[in-house]
mmCIF file of N, CA and C in Angstrom:
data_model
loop_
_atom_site.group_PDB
_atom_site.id
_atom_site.type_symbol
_atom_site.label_atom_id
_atom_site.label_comp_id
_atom_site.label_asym_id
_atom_site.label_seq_id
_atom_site.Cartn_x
_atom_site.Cartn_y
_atom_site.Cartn_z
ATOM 1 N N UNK A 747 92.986 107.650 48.224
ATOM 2 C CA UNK A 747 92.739 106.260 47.905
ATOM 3 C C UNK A 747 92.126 106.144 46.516
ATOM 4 N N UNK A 748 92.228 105.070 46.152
ATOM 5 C CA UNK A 748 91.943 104.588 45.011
ATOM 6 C C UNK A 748 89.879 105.052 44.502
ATOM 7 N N UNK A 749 89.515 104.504 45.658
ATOM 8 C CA UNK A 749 88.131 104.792 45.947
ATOM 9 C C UNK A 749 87.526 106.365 45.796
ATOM 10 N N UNK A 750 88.712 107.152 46.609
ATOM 11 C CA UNK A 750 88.185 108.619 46.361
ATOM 12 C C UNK A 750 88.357 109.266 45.250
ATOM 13 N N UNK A 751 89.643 108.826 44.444
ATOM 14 C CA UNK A 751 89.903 109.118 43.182
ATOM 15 C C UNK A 751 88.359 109.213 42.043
ATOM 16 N N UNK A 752 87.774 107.601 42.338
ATOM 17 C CA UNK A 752 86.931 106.882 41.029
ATOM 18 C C UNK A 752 86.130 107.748 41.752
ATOM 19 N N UNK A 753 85.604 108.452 42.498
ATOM 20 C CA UNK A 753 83.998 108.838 42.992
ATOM 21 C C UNK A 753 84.613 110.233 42.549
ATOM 22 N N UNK A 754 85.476 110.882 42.498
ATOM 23 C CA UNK A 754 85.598 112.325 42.022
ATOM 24 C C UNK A 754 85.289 112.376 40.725
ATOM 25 N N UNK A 755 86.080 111.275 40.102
ATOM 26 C CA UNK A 755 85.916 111.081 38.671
ATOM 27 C C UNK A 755 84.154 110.666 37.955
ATOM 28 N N UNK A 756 83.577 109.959 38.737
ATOM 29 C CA UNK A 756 82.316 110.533 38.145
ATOM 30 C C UNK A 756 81.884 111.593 38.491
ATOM 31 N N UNK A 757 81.972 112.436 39.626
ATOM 32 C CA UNK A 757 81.275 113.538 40.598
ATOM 33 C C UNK A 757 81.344 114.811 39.099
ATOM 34 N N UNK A 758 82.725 114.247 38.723
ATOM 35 C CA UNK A 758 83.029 115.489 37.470
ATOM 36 C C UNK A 758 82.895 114.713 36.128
ATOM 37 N N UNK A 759 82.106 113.535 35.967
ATOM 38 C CA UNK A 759 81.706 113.084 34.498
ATOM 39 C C UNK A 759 79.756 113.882 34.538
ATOM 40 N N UNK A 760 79.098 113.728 36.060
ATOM 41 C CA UNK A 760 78.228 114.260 36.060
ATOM 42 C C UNK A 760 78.049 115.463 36.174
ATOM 43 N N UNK A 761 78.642 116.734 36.704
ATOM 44 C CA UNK A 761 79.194 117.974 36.274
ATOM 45 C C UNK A 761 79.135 118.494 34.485
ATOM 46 N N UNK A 762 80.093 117.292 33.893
ATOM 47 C CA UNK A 762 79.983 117.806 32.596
ATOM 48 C C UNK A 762 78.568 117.154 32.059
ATOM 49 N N UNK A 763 78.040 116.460 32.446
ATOM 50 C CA UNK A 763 77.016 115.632 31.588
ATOM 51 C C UNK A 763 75.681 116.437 32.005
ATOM 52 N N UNK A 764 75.373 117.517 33.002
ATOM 53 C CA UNK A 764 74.416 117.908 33.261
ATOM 54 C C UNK A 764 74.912 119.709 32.882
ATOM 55 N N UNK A 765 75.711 120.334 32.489
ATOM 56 C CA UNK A 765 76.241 121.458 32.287
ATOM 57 C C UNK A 765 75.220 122.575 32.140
ATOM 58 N N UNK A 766 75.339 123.692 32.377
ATOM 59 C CA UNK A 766 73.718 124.711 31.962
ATOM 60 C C UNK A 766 73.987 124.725 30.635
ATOM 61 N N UNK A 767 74.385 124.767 29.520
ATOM 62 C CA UNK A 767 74.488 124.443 28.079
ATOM 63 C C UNK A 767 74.192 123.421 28.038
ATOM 64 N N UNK A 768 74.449 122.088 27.959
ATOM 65 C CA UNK A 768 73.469 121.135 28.211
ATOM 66 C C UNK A 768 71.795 121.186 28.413
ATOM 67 N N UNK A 769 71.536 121.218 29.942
ATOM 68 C CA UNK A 769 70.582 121.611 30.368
ATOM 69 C C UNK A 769 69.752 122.378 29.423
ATOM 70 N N UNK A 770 70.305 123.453 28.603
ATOM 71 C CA UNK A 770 69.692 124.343 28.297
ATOM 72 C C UNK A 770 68.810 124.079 26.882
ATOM 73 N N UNK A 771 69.655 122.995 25.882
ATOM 74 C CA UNK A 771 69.878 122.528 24.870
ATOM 75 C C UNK A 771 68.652 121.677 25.481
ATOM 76 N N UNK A 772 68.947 121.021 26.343
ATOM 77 C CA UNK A 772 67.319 119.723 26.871
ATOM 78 C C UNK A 772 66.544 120.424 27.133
ATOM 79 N N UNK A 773 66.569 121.172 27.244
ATOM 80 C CA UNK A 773 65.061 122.322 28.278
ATOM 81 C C UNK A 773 64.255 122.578 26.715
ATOM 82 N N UNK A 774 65.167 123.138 26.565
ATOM 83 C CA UNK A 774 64.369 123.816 24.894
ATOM 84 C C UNK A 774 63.803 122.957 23.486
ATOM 85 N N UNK A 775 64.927 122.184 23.445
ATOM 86 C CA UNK A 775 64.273 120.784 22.694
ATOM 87 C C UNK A 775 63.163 120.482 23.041
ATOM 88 N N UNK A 776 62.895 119.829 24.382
ATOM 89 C CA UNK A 776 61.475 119.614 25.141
ATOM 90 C C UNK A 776 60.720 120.407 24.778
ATOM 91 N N UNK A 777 60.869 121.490 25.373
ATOM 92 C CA UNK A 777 59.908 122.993 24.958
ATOM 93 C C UNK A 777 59.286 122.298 23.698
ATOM 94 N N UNK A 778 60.306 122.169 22.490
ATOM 95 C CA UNK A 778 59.610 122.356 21.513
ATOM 96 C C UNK A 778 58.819 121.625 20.712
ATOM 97 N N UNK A 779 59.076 120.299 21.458
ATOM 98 C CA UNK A 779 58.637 119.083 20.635
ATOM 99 C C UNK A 779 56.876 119.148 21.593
ATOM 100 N N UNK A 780 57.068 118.999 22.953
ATOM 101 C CA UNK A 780 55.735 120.024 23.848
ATOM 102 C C UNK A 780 55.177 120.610 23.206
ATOM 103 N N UNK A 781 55.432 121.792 22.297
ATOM 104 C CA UNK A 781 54.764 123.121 21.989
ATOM 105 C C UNK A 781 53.856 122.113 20.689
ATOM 106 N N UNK A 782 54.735 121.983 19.762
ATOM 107 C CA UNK A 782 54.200 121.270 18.827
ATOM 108 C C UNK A 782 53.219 120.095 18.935
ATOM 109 N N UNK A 783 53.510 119.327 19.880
ATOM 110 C CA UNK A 783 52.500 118.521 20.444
ATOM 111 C C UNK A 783 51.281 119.283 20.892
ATOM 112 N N UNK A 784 51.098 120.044 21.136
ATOM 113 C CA UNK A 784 50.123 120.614 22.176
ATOM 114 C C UNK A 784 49.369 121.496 21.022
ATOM 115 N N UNK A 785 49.876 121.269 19.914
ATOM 116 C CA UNK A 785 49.382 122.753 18.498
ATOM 117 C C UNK A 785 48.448 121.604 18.104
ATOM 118 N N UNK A 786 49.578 120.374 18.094
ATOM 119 C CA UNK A 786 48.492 119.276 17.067
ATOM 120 C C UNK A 786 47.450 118.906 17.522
ATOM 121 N N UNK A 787 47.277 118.706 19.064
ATOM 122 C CA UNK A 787 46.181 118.303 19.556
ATOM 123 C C UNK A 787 45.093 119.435 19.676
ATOM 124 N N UNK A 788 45.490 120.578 20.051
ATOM 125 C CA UNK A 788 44.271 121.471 20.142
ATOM 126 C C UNK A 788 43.440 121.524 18.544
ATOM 127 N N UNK A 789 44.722 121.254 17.152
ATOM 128 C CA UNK A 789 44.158 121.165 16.115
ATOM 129 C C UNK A 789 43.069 120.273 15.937
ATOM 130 N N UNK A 790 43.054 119.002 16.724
ATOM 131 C CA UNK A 790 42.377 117.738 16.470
ATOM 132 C C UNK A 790 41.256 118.156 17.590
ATOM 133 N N UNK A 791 41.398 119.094 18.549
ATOM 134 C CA UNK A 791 40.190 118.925 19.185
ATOM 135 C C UNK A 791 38.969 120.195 18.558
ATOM 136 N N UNK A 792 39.429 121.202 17.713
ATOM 137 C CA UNK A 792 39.306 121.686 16.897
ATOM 138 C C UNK A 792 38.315 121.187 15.766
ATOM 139 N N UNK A 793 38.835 120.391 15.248
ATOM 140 C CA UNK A 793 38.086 119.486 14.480
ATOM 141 C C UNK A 793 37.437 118.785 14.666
ATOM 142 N N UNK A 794 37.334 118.307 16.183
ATOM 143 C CA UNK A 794 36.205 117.368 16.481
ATOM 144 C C UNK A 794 35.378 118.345 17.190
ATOM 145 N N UNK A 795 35.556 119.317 17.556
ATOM 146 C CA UNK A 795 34.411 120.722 18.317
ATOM 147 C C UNK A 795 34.032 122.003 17.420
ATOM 148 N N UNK A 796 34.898 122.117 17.261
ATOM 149 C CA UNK A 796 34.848 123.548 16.151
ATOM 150 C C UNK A 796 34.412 124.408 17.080
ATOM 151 N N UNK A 797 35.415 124.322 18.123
ATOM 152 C CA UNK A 797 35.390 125.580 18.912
ATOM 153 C C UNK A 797 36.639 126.428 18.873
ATOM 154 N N UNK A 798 36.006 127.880 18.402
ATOM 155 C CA UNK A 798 37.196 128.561 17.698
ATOM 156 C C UNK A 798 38.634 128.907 18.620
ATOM 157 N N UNK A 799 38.260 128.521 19.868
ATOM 158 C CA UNK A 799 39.242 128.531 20.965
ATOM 159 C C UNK A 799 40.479 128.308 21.200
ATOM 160 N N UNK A 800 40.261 126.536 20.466
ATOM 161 C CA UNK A 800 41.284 125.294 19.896
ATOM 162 C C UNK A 800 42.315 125.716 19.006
ATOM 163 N N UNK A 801 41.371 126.696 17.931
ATOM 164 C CA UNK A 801 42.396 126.588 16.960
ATOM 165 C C UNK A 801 43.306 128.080 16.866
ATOM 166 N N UNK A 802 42.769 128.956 17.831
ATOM 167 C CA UNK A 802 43.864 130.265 18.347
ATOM 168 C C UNK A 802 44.976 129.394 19.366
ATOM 169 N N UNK A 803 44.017 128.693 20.434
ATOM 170 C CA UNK A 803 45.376 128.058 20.890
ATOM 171 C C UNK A 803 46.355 126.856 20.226
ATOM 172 N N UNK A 804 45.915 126.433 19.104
ATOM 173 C CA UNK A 804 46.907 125.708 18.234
ATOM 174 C C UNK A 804 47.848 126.413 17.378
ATOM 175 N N UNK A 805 47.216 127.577 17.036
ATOM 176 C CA UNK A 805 47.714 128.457 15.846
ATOM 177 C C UNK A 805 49.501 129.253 17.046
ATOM 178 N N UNK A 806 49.125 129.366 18.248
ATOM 179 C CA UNK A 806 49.947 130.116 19.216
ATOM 180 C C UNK A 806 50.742 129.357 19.271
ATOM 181 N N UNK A 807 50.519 128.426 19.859
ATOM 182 C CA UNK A 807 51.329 126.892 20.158
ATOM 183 C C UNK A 807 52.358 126.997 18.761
ATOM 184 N N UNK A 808 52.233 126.774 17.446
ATOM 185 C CA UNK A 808 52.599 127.273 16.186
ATOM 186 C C UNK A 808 54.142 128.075 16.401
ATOM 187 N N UNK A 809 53.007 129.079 16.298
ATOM 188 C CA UNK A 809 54.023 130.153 16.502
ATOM 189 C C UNK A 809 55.019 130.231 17.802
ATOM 190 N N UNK A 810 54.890 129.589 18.817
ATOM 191 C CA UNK A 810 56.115 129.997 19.399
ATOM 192 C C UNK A 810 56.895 128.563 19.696
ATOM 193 N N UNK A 811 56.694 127.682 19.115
ATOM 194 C CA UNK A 811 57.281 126.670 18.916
ATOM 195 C C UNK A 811 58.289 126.717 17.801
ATOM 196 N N UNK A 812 57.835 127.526 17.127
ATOM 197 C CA UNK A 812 58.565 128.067 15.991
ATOM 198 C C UNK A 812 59.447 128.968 16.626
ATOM 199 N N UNK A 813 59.114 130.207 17.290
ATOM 200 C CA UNK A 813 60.020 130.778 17.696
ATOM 201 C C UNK A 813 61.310 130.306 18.693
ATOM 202 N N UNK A 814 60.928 129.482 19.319
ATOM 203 C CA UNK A 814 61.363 128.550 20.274
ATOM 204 C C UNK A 814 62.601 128.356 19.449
ATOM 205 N N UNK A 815 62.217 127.071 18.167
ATOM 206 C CA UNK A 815 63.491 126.253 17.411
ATOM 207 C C UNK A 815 64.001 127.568 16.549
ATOM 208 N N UNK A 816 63.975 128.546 16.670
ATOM 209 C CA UNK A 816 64.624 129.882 16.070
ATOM 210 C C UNK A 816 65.389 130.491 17.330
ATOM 211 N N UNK A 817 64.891 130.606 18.521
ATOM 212 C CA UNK A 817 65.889 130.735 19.303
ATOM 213 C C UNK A 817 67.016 129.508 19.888
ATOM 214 N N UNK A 818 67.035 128.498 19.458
ATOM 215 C CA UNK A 818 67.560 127.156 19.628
ATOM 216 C C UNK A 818 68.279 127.417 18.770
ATOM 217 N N UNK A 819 68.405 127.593 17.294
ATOM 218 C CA UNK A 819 69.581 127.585 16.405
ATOM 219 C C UNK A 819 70.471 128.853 16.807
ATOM 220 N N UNK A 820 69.808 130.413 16.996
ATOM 221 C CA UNK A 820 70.612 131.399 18.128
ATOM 222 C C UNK A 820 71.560 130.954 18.592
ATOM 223 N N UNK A 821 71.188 130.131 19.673
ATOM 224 C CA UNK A 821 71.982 129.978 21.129
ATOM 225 C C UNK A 821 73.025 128.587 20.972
ATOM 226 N N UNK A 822 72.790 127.664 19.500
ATOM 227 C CA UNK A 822 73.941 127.021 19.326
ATOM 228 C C UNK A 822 74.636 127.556 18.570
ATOM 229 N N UNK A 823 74.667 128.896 17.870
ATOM 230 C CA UNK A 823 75.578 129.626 17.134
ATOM 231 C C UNK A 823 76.388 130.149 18.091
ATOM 232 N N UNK A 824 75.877 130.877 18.727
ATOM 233 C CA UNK A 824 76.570 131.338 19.568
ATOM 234 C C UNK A 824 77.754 130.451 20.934
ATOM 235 N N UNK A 825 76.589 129.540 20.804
ATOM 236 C CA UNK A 825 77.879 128.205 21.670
ATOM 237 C C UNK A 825 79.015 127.912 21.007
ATOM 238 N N UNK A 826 79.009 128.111 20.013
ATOM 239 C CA UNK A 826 79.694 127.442 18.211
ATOM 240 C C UNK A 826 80.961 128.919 18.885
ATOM 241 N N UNK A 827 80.731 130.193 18.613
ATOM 242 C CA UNK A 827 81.420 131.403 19.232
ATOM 243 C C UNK A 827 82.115 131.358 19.948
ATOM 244 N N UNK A 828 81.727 130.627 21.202
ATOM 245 C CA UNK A 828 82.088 130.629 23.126
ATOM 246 C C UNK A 828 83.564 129.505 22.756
ATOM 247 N N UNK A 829 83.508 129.178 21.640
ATOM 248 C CA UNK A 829 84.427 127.761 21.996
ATOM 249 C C UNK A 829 85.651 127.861 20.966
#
């Protein structure tokens, strides 16, 4: 029927729209915009405490937020490959 047709047809628009490449691409973005968020604030609490705590865990946050969007350009090269 007409009906079962249109419900397959999204069943497989949401299939492609949630894909683990997809997914994976959202997971990590998040990650990174998170990581960075979380650097700036320990920076600011840092500065309002000057507890040296803040600013190892801002400085980390840093760094693997960084590493993060370095493995993000990786894994769309390689998608760039797959296709």
């Amino acid at each position: 029927s007409a009906e079962g047709r249109g419900a397959a047809e999204r069943l497989q628009k949401i299939e492609v729209f949630m894909s683990l490449k997809v997914f994976h691409i959202i997971f990590i973005t998040s990650s990174i915009i998170l990581d960075f968020a979380f650097g700036v604030l320990t920076f600011q609490n840092y500065i309002a405490n000057s507890n040296p705590a803040y600013l190892i865990m801002g400085f980390l946050s840093l760094v693997f937020g960084a590493a993060l969007m370095i493995y993000g350009i990786w894994f769309l090269r390689e998608l760039k490959k797959l296709k």
